Short mmCIF file of C-alpha atoms and ligand atoms in Angstrom, two decimals:
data_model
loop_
_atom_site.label_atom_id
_atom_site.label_comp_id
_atom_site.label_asym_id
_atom_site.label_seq_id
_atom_site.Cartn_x
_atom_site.Cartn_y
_atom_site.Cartn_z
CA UNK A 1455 41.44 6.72 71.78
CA UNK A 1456 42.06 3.99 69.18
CA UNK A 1457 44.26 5.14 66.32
CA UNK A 1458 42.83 5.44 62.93
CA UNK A 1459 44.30 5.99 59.70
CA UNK A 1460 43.08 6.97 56.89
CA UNK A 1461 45.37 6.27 53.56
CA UNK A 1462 44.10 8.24 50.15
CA UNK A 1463 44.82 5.86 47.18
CA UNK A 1464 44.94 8.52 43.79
CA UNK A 1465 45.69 5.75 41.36
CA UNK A 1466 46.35 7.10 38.13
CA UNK A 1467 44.98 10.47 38.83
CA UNK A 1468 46.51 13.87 39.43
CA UNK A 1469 49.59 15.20 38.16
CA UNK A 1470 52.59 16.98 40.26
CA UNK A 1471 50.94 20.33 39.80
CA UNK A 1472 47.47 18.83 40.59
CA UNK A 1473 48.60 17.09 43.69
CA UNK A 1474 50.74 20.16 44.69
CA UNK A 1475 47.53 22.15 44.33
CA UNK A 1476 45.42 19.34 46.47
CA UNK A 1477 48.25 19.18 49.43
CA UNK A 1478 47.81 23.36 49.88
CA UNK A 1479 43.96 22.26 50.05
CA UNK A 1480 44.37 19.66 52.17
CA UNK A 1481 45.96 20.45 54.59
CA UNK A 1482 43.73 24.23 55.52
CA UNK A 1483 41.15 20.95 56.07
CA UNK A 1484 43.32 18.89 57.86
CA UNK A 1485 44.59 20.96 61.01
CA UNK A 1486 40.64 20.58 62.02
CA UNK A 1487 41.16 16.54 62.03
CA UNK A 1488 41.31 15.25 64.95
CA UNK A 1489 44.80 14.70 66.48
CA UNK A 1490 43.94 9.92 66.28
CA UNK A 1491 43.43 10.46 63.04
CA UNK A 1492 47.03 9.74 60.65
CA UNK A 1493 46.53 10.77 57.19
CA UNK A 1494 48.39 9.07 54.18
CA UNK A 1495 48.42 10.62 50.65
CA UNK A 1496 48.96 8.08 48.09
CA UNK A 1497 49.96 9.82 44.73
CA UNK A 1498 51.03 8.31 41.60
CA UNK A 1499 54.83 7.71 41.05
CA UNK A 1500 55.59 11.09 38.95
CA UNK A 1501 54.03 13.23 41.84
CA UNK A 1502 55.78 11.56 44.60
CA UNK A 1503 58.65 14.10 44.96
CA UNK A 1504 56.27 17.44 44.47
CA UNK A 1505 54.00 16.63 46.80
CA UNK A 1506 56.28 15.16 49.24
CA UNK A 1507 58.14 18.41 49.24
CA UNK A 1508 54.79 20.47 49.46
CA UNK A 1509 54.00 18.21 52.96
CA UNK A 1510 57.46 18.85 54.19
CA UNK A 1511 57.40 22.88 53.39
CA UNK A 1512 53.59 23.16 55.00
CA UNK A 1513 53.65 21.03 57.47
CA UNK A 1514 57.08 21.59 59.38
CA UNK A 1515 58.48 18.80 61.19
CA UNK A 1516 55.29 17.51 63.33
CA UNK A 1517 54.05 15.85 60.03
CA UNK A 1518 50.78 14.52 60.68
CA UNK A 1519 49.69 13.79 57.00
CA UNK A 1520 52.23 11.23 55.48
CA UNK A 1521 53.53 10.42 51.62
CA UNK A 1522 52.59 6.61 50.81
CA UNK A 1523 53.32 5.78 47.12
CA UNK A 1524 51.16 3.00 45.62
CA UNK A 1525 53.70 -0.32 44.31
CA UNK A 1526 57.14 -1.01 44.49
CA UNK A 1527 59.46 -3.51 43.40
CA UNK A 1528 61.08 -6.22 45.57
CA UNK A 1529 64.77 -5.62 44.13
CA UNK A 1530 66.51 -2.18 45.37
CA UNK A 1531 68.19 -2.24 42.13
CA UNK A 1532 68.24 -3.89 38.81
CA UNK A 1533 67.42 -4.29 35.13
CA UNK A 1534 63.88 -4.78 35.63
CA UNK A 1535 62.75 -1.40 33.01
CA UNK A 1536 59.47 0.40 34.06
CA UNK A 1537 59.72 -0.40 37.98
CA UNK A 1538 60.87 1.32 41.35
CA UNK A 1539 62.56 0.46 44.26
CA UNK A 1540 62.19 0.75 47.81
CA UNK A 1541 65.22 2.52 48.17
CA UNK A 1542 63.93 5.79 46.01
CA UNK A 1543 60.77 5.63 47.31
CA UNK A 1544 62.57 6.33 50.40
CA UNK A 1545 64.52 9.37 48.75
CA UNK A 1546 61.61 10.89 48.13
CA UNK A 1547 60.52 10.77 52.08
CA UNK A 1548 58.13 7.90 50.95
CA UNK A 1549 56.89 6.14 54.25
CA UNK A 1550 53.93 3.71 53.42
CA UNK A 1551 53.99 1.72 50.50
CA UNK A 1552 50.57 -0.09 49.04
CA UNK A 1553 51.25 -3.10 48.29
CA UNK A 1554 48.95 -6.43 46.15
CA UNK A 1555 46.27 -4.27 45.67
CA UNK A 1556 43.52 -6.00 43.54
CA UNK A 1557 43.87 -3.88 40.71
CA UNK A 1558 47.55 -4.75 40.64
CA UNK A 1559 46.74 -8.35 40.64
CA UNK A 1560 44.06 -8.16 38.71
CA UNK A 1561 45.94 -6.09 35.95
CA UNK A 1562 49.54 -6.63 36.31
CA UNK A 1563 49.31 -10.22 37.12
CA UNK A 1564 50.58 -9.25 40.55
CA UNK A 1565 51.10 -13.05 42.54
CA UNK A 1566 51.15 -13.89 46.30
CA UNK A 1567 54.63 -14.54 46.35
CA UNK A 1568 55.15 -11.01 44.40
CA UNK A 1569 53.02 -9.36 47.10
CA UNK A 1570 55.58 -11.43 50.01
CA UNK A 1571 58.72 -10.54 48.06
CA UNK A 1572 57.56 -6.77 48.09
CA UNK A 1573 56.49 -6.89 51.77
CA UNK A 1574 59.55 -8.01 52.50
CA UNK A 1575 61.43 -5.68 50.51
CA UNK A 1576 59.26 -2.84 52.20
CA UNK A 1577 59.73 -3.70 55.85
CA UNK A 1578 63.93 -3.94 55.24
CA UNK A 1579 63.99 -0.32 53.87
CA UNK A 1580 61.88 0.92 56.49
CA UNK A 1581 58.66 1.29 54.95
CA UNK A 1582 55.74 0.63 56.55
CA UNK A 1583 53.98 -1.79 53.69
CA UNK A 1584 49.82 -1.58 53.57
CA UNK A 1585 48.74 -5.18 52.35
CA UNK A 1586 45.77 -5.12 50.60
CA UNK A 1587 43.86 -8.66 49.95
CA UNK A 1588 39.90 -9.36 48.83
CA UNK A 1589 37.99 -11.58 47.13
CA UNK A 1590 35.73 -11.10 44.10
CA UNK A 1591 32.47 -11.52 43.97
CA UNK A 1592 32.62 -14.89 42.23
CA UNK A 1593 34.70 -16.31 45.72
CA UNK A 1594 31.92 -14.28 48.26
CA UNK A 1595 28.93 -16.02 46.62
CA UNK A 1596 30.71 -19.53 46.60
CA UNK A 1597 31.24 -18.69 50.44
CA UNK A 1598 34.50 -19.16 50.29
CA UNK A 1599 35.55 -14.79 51.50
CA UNK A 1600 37.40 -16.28 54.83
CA UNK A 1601 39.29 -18.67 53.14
CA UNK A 1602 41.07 -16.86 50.44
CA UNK A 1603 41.34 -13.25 52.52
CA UNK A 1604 42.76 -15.23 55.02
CA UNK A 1605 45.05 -17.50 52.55
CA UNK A 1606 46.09 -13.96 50.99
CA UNK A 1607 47.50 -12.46 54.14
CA UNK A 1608 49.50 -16.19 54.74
CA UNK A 1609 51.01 -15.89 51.71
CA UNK A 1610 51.92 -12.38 52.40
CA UNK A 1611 52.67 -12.07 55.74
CA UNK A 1612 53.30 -16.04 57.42
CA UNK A 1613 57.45 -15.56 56.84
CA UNK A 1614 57.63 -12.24 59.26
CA UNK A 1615 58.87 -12.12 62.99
CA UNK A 1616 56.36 -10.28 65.50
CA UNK A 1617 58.63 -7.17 65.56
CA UNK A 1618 57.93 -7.51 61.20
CA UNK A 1619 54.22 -7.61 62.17
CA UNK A 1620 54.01 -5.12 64.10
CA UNK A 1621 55.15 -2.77 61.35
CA UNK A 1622 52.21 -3.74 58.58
CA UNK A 1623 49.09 -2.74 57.95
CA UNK A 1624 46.46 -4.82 56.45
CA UNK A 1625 44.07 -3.48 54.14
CA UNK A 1626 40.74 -6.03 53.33
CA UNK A 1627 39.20 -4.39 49.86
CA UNK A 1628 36.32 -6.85 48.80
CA UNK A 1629 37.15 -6.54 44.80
CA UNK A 1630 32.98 -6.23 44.34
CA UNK A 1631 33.35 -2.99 46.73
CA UNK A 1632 36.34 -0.98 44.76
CA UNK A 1633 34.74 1.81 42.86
CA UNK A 1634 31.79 0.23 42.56
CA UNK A 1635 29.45 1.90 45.32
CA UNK A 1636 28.73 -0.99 46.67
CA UNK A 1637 30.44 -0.76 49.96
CA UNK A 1638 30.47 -4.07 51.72
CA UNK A 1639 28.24 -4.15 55.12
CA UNK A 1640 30.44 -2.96 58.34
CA UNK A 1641 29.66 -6.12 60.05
CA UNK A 1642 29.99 -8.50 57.25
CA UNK A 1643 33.65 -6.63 56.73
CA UNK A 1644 34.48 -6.58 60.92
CA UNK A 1645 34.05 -10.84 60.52
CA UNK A 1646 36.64 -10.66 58.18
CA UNK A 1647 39.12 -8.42 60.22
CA UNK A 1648 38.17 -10.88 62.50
CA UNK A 1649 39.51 -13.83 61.13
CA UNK A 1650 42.54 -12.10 59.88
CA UNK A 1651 43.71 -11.07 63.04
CA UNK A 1652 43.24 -14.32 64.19
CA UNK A 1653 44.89 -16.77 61.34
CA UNK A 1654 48.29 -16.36 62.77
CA UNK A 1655 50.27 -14.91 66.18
CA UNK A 1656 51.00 -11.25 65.89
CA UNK A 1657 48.33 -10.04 63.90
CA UNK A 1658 46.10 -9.10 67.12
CA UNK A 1659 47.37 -5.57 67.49
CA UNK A 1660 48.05 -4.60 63.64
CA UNK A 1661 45.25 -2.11 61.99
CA UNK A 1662 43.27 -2.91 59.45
CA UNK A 1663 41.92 -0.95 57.05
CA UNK A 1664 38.56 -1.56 55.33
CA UNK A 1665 38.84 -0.22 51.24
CA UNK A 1666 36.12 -0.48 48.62
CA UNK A 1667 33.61 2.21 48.06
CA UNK A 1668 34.50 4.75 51.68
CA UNK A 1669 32.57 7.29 52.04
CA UNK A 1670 32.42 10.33 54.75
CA UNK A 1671 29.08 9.06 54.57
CA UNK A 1672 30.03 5.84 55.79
CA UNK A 1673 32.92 5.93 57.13
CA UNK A 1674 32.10 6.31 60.85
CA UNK A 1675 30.18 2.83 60.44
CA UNK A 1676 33.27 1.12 59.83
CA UNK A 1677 35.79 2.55 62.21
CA UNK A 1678 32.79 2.01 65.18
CA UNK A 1679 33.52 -1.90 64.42
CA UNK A 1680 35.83 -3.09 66.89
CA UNK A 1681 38.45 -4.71 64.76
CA UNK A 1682 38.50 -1.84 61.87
CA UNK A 1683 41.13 0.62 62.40
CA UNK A 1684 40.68 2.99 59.31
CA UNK A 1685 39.67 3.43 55.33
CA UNK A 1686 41.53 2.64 52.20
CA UNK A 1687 40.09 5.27 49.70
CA UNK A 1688 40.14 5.73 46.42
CA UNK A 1689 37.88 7.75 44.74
CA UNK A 1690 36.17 9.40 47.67
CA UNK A 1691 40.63 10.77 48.49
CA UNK A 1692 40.29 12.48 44.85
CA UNK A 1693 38.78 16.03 46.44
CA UNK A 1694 40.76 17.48 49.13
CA UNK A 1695 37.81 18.64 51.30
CA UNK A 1696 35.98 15.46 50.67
CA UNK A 1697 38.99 13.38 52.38
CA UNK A 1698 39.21 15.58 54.82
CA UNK A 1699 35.71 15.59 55.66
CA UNK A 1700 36.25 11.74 55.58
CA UNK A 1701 39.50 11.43 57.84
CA UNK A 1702 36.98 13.19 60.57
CA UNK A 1703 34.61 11.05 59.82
CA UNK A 1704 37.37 8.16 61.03
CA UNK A 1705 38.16 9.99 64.25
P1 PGA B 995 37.32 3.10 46.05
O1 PGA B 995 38.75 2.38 45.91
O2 PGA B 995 37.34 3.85 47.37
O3 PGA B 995 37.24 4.03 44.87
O4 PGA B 995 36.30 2.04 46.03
C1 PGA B 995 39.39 1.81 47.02
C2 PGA B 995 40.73 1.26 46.62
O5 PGA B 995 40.87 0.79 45.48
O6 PGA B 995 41.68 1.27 47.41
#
């Protein structure tokens, strides 16, 4: 069996205590997951460290759902106020890191070259980055989805070495799809995988993860594409059964 993952983006949503009382949730869901499926919580910054420790207590050491935080910075150090490094992300038992996701280019003026600075930065610490590119809807009705996506993961990813490569995940989140409800058509979002894992040598093998309006409704139309390997989720992560419910929908 393939393996799937399945990474919960919380964005700004949920507090320690909130995500401490989510994990105990969770995870009476998760054991009936089935054993493909790896599940990534993605909380905000200040509940990092509580709900880390709430996976390590509960889950012992054969941890099967994972910490991801949702930005870093590229410097492991520095005067640069407001940001975090990899290197405390990694304190916390952080081991996936989200990384040029639209609403942090979109928002936060996040660049290419950020987004291949923080890659970087990622994969020399140790954690595993999750690359997130899409176009808007402006750039899919010019016809022009292949050509940016693919220019996107270039930017991000062309300076790695295969062994780099094979640490990253790819996430393709058509902007028009994030919290919208307008999920993008399985088939329309496979071409895409498609062409990513062909625009340069050692992309073949890495997963990709489709993001933008996931479902447990729909998620089992995605993952029966052949090149997508999983969901990026936002608001359907936000309820603990609902994600579960969702990661067996992945399976
Ligand atoms: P959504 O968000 O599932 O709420 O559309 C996905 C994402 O932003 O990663």
């Amino acid at each position: 069996m393939r393996r799937r993952i399945c990474a919960g983006n919380w964005k700004m949503f949920k507090t320690a205590a909130e995500g401490v009382e989510y994990v105990e949730r969770f995870l009476e869901y998760a054991v009936s997951v089935p054993e493909n499926v790896e599940m990534i919580l993605c909380p905000p910054f200040t509940a990092l460290e509580a709900v880390g420790v709430a996976l390590r207590q509960s889950q012992g050491d054969d941890r099967r759902v994972k910490l991801g935080a949702q930005n870093m910075h590229w410097e492991t150090s520095g005067a640069y106020t407001g940001e975090v490094s990899a290197p405390m992300l990694l304190d916390l038992g952080v081991q996936y890191v989200i990384l040029g996701h639209s609403e942090r280019r979109r928002y936060f003026n996040e660049t290419d070259e950020a987004v291949r600075l923080k890659t970087q930065a990622a994969l020399n610490a140790g954690i595993t980055p999750i690359v997130a590119v899409g176009e808007s809807l402006e750039l899919r009705e010019d016809g022009k989805t292949q050509t940016h996506v693919v220019a996107q993961v270039l930017a991000a990813l062309g300076d790695l070495d295969t062994e780099q490569l094979q640490r990253v995940i790819v996430a393709y989140e058509p902007v028009w799809a994030i919290g919208t409800g307008k999920n993008c058509d399985p088939k329309e979002a496979n071409a895409v995988m498609r062409a990513i894992r062909g625009c340069m040598p050692g992309l073949q093998d890495v997963p990709i993860l489709y993001g933008g309006s996931v479902k447990p409704e729909n998620m089992a139309q995605y993952v029966s594409q052949p090149d997508i390997d999983g969901g990026l989720v936002g608001g359907a992560s936000l309820s603990p059964d609902g994600f579960a419910t969702l990661a067996k929908e992945a399976a």
